[in-house]
XYZ file of C-alpha atoms in Angstrom:
279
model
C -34.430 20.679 26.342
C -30.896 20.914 25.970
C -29.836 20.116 22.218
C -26.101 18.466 21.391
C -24.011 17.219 18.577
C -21.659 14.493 20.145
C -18.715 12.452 18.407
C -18.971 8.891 17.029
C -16.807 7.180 15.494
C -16.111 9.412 12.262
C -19.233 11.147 12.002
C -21.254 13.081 14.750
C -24.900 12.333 15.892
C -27.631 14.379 17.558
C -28.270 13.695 21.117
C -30.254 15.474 24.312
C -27.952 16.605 27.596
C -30.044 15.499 30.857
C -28.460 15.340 34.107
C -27.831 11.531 33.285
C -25.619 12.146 30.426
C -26.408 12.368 27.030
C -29.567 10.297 25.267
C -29.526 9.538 21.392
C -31.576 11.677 19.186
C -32.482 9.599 16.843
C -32.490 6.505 18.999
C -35.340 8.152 20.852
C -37.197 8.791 17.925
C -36.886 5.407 16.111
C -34.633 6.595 13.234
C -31.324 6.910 11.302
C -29.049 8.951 12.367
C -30.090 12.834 12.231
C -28.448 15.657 12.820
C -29.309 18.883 15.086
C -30.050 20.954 12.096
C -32.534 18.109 10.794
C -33.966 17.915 13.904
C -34.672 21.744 13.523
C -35.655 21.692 9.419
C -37.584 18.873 10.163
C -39.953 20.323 12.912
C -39.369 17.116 15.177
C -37.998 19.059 18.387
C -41.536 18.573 20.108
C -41.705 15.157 19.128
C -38.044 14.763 19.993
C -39.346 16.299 23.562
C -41.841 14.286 24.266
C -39.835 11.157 23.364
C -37.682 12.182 26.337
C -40.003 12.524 29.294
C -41.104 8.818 28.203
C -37.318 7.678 27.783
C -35.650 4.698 29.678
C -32.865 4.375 27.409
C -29.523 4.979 28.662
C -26.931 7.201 28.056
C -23.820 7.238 25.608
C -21.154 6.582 27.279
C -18.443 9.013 27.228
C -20.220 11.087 24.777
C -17.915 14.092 23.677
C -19.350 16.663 23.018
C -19.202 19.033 19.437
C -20.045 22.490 18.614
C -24.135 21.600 19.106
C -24.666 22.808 15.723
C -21.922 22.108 13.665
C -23.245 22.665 9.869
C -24.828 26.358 9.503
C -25.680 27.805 6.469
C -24.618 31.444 8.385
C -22.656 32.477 11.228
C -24.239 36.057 11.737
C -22.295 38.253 14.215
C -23.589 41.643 15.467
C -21.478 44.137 17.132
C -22.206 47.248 19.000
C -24.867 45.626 20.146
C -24.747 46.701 24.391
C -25.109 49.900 25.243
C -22.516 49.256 28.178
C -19.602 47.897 24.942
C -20.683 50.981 22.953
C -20.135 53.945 25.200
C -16.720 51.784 26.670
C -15.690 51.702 22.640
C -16.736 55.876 22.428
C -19.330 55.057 19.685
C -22.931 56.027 19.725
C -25.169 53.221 19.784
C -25.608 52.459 15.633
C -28.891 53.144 14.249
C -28.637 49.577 12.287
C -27.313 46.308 13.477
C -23.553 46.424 12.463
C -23.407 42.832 11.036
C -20.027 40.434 10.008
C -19.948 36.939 9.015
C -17.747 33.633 10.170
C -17.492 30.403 8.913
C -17.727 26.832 9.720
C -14.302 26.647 10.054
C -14.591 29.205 13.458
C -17.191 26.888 15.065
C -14.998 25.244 18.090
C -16.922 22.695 20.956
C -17.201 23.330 24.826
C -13.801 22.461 26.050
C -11.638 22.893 22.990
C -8.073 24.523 23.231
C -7.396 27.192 20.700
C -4.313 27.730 19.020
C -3.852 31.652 18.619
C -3.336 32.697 15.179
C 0.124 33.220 13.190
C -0.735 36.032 11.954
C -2.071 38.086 15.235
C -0.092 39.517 18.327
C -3.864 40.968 19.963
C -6.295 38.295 20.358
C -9.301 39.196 22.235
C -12.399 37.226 24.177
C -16.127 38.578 23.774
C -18.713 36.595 26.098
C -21.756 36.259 23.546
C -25.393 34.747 23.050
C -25.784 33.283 19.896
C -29.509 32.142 18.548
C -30.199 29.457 16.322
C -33.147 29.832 13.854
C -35.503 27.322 13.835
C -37.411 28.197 10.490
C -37.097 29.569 7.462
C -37.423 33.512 8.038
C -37.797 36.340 5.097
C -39.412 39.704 6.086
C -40.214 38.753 9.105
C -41.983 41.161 11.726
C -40.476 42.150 15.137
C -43.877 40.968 16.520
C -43.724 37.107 15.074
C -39.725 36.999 15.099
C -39.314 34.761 18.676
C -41.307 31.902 16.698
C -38.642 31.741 14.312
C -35.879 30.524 17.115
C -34.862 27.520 17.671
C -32.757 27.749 20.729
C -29.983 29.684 22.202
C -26.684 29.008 23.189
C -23.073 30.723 24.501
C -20.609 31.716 22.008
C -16.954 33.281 22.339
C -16.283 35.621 19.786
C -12.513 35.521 19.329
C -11.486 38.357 18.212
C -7.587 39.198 16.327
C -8.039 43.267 17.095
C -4.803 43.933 15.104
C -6.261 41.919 11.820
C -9.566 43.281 12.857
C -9.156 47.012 12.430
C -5.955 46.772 9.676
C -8.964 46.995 6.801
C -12.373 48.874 6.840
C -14.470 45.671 7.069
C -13.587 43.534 10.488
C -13.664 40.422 8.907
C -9.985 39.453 9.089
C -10.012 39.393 12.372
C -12.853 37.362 13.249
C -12.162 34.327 10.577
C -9.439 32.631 11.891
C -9.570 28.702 13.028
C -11.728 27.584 16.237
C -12.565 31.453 16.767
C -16.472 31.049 17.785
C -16.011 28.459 20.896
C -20.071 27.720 21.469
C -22.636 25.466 23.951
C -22.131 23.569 25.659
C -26.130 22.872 24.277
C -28.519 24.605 22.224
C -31.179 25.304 25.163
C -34.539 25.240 23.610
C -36.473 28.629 24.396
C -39.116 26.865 26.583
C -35.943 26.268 28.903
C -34.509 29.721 28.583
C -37.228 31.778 29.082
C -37.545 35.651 28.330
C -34.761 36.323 25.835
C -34.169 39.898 27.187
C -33.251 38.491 30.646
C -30.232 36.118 29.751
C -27.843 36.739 31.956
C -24.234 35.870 31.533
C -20.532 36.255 32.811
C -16.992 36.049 31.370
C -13.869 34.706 33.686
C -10.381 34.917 32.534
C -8.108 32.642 34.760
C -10.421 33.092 37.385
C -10.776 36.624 37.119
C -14.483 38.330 36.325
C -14.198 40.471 32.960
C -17.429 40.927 31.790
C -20.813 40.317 33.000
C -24.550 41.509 31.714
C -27.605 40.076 30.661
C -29.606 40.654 27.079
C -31.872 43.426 28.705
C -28.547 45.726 27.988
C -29.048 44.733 23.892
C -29.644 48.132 21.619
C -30.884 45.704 19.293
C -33.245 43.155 20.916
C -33.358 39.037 19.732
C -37.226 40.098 17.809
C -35.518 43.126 16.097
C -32.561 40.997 15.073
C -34.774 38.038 13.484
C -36.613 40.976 11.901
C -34.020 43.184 10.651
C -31.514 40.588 8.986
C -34.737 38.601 7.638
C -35.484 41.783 5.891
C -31.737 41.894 4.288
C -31.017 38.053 3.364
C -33.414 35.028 3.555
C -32.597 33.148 7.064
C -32.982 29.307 7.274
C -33.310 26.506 9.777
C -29.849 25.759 11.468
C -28.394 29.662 10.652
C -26.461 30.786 13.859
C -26.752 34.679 15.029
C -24.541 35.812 17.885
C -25.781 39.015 19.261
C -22.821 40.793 20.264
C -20.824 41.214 23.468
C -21.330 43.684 26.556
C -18.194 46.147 28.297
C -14.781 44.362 29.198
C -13.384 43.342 26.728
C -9.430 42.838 26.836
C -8.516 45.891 23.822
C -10.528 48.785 25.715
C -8.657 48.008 28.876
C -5.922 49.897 30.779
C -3.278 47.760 30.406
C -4.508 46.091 27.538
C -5.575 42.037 28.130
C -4.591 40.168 25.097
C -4.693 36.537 25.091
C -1.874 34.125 25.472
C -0.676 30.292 25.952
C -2.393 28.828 28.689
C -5.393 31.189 29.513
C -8.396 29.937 30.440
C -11.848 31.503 29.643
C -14.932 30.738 31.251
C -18.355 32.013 30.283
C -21.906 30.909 32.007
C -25.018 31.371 32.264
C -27.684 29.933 34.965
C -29.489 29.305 31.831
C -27.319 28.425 29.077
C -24.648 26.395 31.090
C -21.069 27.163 31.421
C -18.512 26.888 27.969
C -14.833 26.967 28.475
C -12.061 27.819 26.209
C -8.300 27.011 27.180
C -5.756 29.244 25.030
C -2.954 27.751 23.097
């Protein structure tokens, strides 16, 4: 099941993506309006399921679509997390996850156009798949950790390299407005299948600059879930991206930096396709 926030009116609802368009979360399950994270909290994603293989409602009509989970507690990025972006970066692979934070203000939909920060002349892409937990998680094992997700989805890790590495922590680079593009859905794992065999690929203007799957990870989806539930309690709704692979624009020679009118395409036969235009 594919899991969606869409606009309406004001406010934003939860809905389902099907090949028809998009169905009504809470429609289908005879209630108020309900968001994705309540949905998750609330343990009614198998009921939601179920109300869908029954449905004969039809869909919203020009339904657009949101970040699909618009109100985390935590945005938790890794980095260093592919063996293939590690030894292109000259780093050994890290014997911990290396771990930042963004914020709700970074979350952008499928389709948005980002305006490039002020304040940076080195903007970078990083093709990414995020997890979204689907319980709440403290000192979790490695072994039980997959029964904590909730569903997976793309995410573009925008990156300002120049804010990025002016301070020891790389926070100031990753902050800025509409930097963590993600969906188009949140694909429930039933959907997705093994976590380690994700594939995905990265197009700039039509050109291929990155492309791996989640087998390449030093630090697998499990070992994620159990690591950062041993550091920090994790709740329903929290979004983990787990890094990106080799190609990134700052490593190459010439350097790629971003600029008006790019267009960035990542997909996955599993996790759809999310595109980014640069402004």
């Amino acid at each position: 099941m594919k899991l969606v926030t869409y606009r309406v009116g004001n406010g934003h609802r939860a809905g389902v993506l099907t090949d028809g368009g998009v169905l009504d979360a809470a429609d289908l399950l005879g209630t108020e309006a309900i968001s994705v994270r309540e949905l998750i909290a609330g343990e009614r994603v198998p009921e939601l399921a179920e109300r869908v293989e029954a449905a004969t409602a039809e869909p919203v009509s020009d339904a657009e679509l949101l970040a699909p989970l618009p109100d985390p507690d935590k945005i938790v990025c890794i980095g260093l997390n592919y063996r293939s972006h590690a030894a292109e970066a000259g780093i050994d692979p890290p014997e911990h996850p290396t771990f930042f934070a963004k914020f709700r203000n970074a979350l952008a939909p499928p389709g948005a156009t980002v305006p490039l920060p002020a304040a940076s002349e080195k903007v970078d892409y990083e093709a990414e798949v995020a997890f979204v937990i689907g319980r709440r998680s403290k000192d979790v094992d490695a072994d039980q950790a997959l029964d904590a997700i909730a569903g997976y989805m793309l995410l573009n890790d925008l990156s300002a390299r120049d804010l990025q590495f002016a301070t020891p922590q790389w926070m100031p680079g990753k902050v800025f407005d509409s930097s963590a593009p993600c969906g188009p859905a949140l694909v429930t794992p039933d959907e997705v299948g093994a976590p380690d065999s994700i594939s995905f690929t990265l197009d700039l203007n039509g050109e291929r600059m990155q492309g791996a799957s989640t087998a390449d990870l030093i630090f697998s989806v499990a070992e994620l879930v159990a690591r950062l539930s041993h550091w920090m309690t994790l709740e329903p709704g929290d979004i983990v991206s787990t890094g990106t692979p080799s190609g990134v624009g700052s490593v190459r020679e010439p350097r790629v930096w971003l600029k008006p009118g790019d267009e960035i395409v990542i997909s996955s036969p599993t996790l759809g396709e999310l595109r980014t235009q640069i402004a």
